[in-house]
Every structure is written in C-alpha cells, then in structure tokens.
mmCIF file of C-alpha atoms in Angstrom:
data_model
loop_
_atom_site.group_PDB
_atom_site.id
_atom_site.type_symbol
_atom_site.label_atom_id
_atom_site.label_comp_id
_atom_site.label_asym_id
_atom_site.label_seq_id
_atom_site.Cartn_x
_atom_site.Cartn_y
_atom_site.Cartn_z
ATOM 1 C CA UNK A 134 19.693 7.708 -39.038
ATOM 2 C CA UNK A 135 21.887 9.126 -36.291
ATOM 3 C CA UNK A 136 18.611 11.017 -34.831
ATOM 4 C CA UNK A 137 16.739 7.955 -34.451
ATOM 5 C CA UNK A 138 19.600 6.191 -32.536
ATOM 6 C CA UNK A 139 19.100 6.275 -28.499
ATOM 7 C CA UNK A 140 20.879 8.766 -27.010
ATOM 8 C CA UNK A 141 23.363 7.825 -24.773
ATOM 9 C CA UNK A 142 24.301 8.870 -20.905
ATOM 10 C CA UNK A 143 27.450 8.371 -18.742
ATOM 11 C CA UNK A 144 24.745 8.061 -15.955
ATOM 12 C CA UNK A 145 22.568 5.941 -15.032
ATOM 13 C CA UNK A 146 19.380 5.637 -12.830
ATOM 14 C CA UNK A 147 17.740 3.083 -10.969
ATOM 15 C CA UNK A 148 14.658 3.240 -8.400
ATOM 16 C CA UNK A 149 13.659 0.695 -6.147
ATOM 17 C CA UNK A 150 10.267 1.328 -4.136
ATOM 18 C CA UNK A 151 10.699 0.871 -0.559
ATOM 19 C CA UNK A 152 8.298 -1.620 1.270
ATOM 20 C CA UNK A 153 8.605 -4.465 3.376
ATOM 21 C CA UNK A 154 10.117 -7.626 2.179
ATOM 22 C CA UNK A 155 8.197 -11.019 2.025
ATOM 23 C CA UNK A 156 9.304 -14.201 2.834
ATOM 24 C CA UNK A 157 10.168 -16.509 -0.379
ATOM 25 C CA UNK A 158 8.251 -19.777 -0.931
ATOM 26 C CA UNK A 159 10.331 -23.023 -0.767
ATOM 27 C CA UNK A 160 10.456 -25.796 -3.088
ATOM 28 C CA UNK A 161 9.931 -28.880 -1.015
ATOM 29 C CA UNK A 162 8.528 -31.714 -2.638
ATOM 30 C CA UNK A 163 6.300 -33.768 -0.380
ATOM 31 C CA UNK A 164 6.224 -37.438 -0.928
ATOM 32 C CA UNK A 165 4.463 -40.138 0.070
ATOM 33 C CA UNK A 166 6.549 -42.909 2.746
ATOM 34 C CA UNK A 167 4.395 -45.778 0.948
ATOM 35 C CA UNK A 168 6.008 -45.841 -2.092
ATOM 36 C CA UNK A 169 9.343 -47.183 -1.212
ATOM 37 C CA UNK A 170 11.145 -47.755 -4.445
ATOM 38 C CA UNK A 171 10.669 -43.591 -5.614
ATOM 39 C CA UNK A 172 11.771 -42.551 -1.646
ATOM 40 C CA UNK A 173 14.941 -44.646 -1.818
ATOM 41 C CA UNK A 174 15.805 -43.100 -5.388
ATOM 42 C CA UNK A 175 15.220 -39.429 -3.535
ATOM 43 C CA UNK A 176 17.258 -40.208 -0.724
ATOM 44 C CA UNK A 177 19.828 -41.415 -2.979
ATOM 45 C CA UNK A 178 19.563 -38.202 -5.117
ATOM 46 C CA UNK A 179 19.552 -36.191 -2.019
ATOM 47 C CA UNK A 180 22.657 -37.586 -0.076
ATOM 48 C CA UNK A 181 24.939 -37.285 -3.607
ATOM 49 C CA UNK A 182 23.482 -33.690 -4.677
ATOM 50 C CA UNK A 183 22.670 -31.665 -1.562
ATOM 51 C CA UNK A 184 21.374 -27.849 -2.098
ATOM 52 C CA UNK A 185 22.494 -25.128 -0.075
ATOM 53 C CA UNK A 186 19.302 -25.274 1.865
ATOM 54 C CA UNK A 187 19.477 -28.440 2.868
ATOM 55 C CA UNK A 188 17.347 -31.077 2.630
ATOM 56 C CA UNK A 189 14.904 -31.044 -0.288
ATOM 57 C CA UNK A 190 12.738 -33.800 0.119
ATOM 58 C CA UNK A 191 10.718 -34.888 2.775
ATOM 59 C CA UNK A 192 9.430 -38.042 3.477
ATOM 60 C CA UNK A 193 7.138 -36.966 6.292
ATOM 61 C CA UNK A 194 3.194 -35.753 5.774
ATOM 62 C CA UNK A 195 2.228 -32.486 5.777
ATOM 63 C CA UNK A 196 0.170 -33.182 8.946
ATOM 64 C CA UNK A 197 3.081 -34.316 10.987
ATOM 65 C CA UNK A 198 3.739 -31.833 14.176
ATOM 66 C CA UNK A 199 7.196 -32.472 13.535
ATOM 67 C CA UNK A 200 8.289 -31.302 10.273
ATOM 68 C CA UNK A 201 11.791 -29.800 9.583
ATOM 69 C CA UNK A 202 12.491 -26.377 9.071
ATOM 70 C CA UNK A 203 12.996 -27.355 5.307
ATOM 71 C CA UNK A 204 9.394 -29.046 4.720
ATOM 72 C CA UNK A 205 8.031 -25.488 5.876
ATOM 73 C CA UNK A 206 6.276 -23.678 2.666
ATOM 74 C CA UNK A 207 8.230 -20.134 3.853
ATOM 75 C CA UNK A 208 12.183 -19.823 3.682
ATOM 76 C CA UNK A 209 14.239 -17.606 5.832
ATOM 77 C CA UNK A 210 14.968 -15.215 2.573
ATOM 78 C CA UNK A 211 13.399 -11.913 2.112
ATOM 79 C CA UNK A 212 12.228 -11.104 -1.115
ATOM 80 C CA UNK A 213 12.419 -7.321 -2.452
ATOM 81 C CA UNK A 214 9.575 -6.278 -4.591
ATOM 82 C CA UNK A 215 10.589 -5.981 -7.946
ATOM 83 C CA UNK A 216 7.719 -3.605 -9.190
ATOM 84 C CA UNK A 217 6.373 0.154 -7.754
ATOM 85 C CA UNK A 218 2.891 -2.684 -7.565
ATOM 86 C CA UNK A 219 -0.105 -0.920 -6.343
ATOM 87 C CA UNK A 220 -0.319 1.621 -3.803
ATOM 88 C CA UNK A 221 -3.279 2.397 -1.732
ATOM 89 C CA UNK A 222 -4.783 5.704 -0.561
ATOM 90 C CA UNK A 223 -3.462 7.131 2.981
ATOM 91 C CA UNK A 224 -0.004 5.532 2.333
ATOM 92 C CA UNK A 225 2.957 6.958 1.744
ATOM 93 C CA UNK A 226 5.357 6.334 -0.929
ATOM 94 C CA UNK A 227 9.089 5.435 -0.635
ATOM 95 C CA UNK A 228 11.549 5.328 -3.286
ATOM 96 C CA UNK A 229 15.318 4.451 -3.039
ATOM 97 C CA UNK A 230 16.951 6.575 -6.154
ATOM 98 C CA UNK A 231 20.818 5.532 -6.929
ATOM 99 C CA UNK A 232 22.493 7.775 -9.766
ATOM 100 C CA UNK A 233 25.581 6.097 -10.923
ATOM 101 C CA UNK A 234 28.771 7.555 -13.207
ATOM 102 C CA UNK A 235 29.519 4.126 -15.215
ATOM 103 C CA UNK A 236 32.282 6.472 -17.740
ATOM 104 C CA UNK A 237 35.744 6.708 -16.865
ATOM 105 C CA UNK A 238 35.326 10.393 -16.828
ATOM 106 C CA UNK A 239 34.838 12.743 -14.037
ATOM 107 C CA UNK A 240 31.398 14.215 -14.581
ATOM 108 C CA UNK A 241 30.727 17.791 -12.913
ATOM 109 C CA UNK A 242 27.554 19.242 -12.286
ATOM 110 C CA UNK A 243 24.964 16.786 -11.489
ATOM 111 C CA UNK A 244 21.742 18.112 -10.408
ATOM 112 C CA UNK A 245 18.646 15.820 -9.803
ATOM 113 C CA UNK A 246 15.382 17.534 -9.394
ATOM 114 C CA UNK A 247 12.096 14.646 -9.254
ATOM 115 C CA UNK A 248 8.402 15.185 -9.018
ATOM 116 C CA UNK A 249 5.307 13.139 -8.571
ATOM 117 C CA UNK A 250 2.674 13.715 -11.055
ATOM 118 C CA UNK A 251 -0.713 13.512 -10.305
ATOM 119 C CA UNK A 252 -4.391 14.105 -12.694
ATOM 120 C CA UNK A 253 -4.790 17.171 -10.804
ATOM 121 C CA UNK A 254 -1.539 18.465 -9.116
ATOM 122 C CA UNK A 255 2.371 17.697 -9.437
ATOM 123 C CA UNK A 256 4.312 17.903 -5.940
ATOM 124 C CA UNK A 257 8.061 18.505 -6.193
ATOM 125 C CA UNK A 258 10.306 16.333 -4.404
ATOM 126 C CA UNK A 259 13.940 16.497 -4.694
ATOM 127 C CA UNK A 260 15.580 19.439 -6.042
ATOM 128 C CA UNK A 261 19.005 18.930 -4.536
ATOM 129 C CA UNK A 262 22.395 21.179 -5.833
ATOM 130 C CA UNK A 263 24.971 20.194 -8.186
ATOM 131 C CA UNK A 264 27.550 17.817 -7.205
ATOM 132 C CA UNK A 265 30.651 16.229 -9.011
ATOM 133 C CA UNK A 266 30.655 12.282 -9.613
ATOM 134 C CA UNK A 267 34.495 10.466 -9.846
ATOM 135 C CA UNK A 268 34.036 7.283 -12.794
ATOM 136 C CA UNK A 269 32.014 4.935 -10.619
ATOM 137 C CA UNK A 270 30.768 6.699 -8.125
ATOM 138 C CA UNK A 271 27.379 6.517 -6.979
ATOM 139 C CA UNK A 272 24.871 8.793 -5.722
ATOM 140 C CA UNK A 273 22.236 7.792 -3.260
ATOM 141 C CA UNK A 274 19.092 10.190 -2.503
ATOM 142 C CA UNK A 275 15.292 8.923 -1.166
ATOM 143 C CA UNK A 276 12.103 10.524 -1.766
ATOM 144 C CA UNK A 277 9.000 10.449 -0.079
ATOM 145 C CA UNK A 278 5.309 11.395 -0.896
ATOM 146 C CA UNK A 279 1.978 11.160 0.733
ATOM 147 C CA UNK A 280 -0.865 8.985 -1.636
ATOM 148 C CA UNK A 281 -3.777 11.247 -1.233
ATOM 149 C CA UNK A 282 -5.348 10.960 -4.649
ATOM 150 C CA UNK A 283 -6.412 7.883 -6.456
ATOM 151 C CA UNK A 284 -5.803 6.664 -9.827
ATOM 152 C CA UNK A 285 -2.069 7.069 -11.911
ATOM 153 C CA UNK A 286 0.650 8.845 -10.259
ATOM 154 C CA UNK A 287 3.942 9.481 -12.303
ATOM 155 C CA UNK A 288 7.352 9.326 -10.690
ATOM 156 C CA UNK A 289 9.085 11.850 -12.539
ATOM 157 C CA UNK A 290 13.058 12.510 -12.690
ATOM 158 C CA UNK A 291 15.498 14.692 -14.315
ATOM 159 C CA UNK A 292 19.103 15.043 -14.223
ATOM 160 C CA UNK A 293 21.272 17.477 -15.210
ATOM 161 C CA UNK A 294 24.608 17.573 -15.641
ATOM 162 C CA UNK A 295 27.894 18.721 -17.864
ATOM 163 C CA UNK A 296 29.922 16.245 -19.610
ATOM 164 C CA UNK A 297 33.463 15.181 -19.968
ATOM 165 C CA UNK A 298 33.248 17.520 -23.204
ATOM 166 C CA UNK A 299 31.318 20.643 -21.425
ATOM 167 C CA UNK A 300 28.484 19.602 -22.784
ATOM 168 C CA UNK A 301 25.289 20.602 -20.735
ATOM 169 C CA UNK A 302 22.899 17.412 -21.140
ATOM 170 C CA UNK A 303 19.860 16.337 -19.825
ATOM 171 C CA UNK A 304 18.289 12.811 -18.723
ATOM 172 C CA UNK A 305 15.206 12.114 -17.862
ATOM 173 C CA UNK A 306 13.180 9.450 -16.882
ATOM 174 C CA UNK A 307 9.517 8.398 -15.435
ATOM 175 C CA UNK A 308 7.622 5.594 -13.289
ATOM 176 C CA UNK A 309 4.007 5.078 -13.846
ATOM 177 C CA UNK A 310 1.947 3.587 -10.530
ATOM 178 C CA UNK A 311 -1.524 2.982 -9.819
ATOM 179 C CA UNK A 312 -2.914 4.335 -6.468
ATOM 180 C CA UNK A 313 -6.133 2.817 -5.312
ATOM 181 C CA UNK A 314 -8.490 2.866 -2.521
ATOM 182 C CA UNK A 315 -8.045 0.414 0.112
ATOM 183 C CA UNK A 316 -11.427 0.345 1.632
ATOM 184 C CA UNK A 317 -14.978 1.017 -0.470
ATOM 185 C CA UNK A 318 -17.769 2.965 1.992
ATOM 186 C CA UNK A 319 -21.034 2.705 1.469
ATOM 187 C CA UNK A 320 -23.814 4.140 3.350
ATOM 188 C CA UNK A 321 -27.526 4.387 3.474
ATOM 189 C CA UNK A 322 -30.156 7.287 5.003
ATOM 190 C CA UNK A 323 -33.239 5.974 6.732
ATOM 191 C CA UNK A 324 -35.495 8.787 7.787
ATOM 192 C CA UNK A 325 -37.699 8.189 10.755
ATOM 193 C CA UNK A 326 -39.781 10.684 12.279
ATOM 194 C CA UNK A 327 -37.585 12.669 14.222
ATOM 195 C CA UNK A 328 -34.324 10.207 13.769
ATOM 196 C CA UNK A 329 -31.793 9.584 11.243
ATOM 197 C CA UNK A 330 -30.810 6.414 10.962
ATOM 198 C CA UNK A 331 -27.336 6.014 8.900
ATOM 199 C CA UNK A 332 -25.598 2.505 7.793
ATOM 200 C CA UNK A 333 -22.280 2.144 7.163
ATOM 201 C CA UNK A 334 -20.756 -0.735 4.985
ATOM 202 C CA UNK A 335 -16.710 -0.931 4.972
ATOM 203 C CA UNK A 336 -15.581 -3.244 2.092
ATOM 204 C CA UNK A 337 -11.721 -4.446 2.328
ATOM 205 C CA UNK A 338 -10.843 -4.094 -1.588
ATOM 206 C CA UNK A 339 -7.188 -4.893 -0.935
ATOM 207 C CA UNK A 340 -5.694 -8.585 -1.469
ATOM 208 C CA UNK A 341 -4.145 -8.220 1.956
ATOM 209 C CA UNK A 342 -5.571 -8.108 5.508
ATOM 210 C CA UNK A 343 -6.093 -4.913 7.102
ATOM 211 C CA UNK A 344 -6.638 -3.767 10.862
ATOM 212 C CA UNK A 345 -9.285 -1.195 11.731
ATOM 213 C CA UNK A 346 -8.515 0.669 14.747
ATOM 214 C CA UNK A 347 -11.370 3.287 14.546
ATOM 215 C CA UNK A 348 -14.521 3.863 12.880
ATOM 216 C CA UNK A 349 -16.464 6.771 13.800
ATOM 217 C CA UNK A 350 -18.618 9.103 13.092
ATOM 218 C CA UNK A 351 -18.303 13.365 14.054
ATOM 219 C CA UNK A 352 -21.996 14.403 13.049
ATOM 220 C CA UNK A 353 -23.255 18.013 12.202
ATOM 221 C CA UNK A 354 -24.860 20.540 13.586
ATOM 222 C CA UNK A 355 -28.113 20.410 14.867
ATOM 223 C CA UNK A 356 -27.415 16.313 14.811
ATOM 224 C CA UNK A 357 -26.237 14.462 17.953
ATOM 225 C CA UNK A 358 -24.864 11.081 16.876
ATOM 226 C CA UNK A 359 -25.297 7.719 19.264
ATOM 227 C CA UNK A 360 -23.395 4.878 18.092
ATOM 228 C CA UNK A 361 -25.329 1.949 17.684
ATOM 229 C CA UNK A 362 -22.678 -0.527 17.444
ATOM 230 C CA UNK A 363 -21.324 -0.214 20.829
ATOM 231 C CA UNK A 364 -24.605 0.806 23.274
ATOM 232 C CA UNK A 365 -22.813 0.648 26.524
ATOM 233 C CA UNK A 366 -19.413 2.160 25.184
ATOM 234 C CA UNK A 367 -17.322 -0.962 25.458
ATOM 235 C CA UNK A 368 -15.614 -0.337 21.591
ATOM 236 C CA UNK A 369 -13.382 -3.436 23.049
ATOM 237 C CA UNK A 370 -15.579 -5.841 20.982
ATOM 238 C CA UNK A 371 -15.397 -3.613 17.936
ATOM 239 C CA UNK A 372 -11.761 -2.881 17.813
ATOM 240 C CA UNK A 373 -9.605 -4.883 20.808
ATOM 241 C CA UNK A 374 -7.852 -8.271 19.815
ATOM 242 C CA UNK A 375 -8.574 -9.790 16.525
ATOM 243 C CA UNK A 376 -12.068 -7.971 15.721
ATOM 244 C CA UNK A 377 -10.364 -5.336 14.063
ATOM 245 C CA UNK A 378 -8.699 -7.742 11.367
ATOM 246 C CA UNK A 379 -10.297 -7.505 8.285
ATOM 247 C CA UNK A 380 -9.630 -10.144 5.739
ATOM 248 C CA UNK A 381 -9.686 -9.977 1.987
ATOM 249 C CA UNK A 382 -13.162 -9.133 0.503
ATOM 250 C CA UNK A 383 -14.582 -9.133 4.435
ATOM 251 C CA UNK A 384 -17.102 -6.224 4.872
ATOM 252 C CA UNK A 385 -18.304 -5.087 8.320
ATOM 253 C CA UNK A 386 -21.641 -3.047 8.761
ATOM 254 C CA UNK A 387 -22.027 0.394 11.355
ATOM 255 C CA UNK A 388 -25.251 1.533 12.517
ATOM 256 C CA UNK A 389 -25.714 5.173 13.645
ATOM 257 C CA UNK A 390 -28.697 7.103 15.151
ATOM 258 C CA UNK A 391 -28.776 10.682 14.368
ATOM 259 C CA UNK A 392 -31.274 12.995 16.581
ATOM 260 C CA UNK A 393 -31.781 16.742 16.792
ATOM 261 C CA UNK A 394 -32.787 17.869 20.113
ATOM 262 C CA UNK A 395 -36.260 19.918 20.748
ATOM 263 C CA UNK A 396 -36.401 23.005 21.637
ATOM 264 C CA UNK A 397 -39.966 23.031 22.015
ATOM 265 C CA UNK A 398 -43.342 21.930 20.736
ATOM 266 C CA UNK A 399 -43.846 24.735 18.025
ATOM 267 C CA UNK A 400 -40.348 24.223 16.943
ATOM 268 C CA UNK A 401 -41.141 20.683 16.864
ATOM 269 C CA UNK A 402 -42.639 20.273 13.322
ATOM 270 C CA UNK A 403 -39.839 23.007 11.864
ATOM 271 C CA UNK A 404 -37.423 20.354 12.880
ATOM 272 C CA UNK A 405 -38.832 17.354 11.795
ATOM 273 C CA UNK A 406 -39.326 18.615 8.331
ATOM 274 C CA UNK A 407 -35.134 19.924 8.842
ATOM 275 C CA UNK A 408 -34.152 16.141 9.821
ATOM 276 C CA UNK A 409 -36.708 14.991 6.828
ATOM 277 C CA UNK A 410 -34.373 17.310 3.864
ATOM 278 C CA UNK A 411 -31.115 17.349 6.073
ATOM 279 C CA UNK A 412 -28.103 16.672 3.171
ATOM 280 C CA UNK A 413 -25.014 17.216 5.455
ATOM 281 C CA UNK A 414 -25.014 14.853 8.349
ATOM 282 C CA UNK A 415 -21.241 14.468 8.989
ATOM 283 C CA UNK A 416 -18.292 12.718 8.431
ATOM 284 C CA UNK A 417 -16.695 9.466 9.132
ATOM 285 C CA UNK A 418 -13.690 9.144 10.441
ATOM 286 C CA UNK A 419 -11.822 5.541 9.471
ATOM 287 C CA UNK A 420 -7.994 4.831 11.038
ATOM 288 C CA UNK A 421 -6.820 1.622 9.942
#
C-alpha cells in the first residue's frame, strides 16, 4: 500500500510560459435608457453597492462617442496566460521556472538540469550546479528554446537534491505543448516554353493577425527569378503600411517568372527540355 502512495518532496516546482499579457474583458451591462423603471432600480443598485471598478452599468448606447472608460469591452488589467497554449514554428519559447523549499529544513544540494524533447532530437537547457535552499526559499531560473520543429514538444525537468535525512532524491516533472505552423505554403509549376512560371499561396493558419515583412524568392542555378508581384520594384504596396497585415484565415497569392538565359541557338533546345524536367527551382524566403 505504501508503494502506491505519492511520493512526497520538500520542493516544489512551478512553470509559467512567458508571453505577452492580454487585456481582460469587462463586465458592463448595457441597458436600454427607455425602460425607466429597470434603469432607476440599477442606479439604485449601483449608488448602494459600488465595485472597485467603478461604475457597472451604463445607461448610454453602445454607439455613443462618449462612453466612459467603464462601458469599454477591455479593462486596464493584464491577464497572464494560464496554459504553455500553442506555439508556432520560428518562435521561441520562454519559460519562468521557480523551485521552492516549502519544509522547515535546510535542503543542500539542489541541482536542476531541464530539457526540451522533441520526435526527433532533445536539446538540453539548464544544467545549473548545486545550491543550498534555507525553509522557504525560492529559486528562480528561465529557459529558453528556439521552435524549429512542429508537432509535441516536452518540457522536461529534473531536480536533484539531498534531504534533511541525507537522503539523495530525485523529482521530476514534464510539460507537454503543441508546436504548429503559423503559415501553410502552397505552390504550383506552370511550364511554358522556355519560362517557369511559379505561384505562391500563403495561408494565415493562426487565430491571430500576423505581419509579413518579406516574401521572396532566391532561385537556382541556371534560373533567374523576376518577381511578378512588384514589376517596377516598388515592394511598398506589397509590404509598407497595412498591406502586410494578414488577418485570420486571409491568404495572399505570389507570382514568379523563372527564365534560364541562352547561350545560343544549338543550346537552345538542351535548355528548354532542362527548364521542361527542372525539380529544384529555389527557395522562398518568408519573414513575418
């Protein structure tokens, strides 16, 4: 029975994922002017219960130009994420990692040594020396890794560490996250004579609104590449201001001419029928 109890730790460990904060949602309650008898009731409730944030009715419509700060759907608090969520490909991961003596013992030796685990690879992160934690005191450390591979990632952490009793004990613990890709690419290949023509379709997967700053495209040799989208070189229009913004489920479409210059008449038909079976035709480069 004693073996299928949960072992227990004078530490503990708790992770908190590092992102930006949103803005929490407010609870006003709209109401319509009209009906007199229900807005003298609020008014009532209001002036004998206020809240800390003030007022929490509002007898003014939506569409006035002059609503209080307290009729605005966004508060001034900043909400901390409370999961890891989803990460996306090309960002990089942030974790704040607080180990914590809650005995009343001193506890000697505490070594904390954390991975991420990947389908194909596990990166070390931390592997920091031993240290000595008083009862209550707290150890800070923050980690950092690099999404460069999609699908589940494992946050992985052990500690090590001597008890009150000498006792050389180990505890261990592990965050599962799922890393996806932000943007889906799709291209197609139309063969002309001595021209390639390539399309390029960028999908915005994410539920959030991206900015591309560059799209573009570093072809291979023999291929010279002429962007399409931007004849006169003015990538203003493509990227400057707001035409970079890329909404939720928006997709934008590239066009790209791909030529191979002649070297001559006879070499003419060799590369036409090298354009015609050409596999490699370069890369795209994407910054957003």
């Amino acid at each position: 029975m004693a073996s299928l109890m949960r072992e227990s730790h004078p530490l503990t460990l708790k992770v908190m994922r590092l992102s930006r904060p949103t803005l929490a949602d407010t609870r006003t309650l709209p109401m319509d002017s009209s009906t007199a008898v229900l807005a003298q009731a609020l008014r009532e409730a209001e002036q004998n219960r206020p809240t800390a944030s003030g007022q929490i009715f509002s007898d003014l419509q939506l569409s006035d130009a002059q609503l209080p700060l307290d009729a605005f759907p966004l508060s001034e608090t900043l909400v901390l994420p409370r999961t890891f969520g989803t990460m996306f490909l090309g960002e990089t991961f942030s974790a704040q990692m607080c180990i914590c003596n809650e005995s009343a013992f001193v506890v000697r030796d505490v070594a904390v040594n954390v991975v991420m685990q990947t389908a194909t690879q596990q990166v070390p992160l931390l592997d920091n020396s031993a240290v000595q934690l008083a009862a209550g005191q707290p150890l800070n450390v923050q980690v950092a890794h690099e999404i460069k591979e999609l699908g589940t990632h494992v946050l992985g952490c052990t500690i090590t560490y001597l008890s009150a009793q000498g006792e050389h004990r180990t505890l261990q613990r592990s965050f599962r996250f799922q890393a996806a890709n932000p943007l889906v690419v799709k291209t197609k290949v139309n063969h002309l004579a001595r021209d390639v023509l390539l399309e390029v379709q960028v999908h915005n997967a994410t539920h959030a609104t991206l900015v591309l700053e560059r799209l573009r495209f570093e072809p291979s040799s023999p291929f010279a590449a002429e962007d399409l989208n931007a004849p006169h070189g003015d990538t203003a229009l493509l990227w400057g201001g707001s035409a970079g913004f890329m909404q939720p489920g928006d997709a934008r479409q590239y066009l790209y001419r791909l030529r191979a210059p002649i070297a001559s008449e006879e070499a003419s038909v060799e590369q036409e029928r090298a354009v015609q079976y050409a596999t490699a035709l370069g890369k795209l480069d994407i910054l957003w």
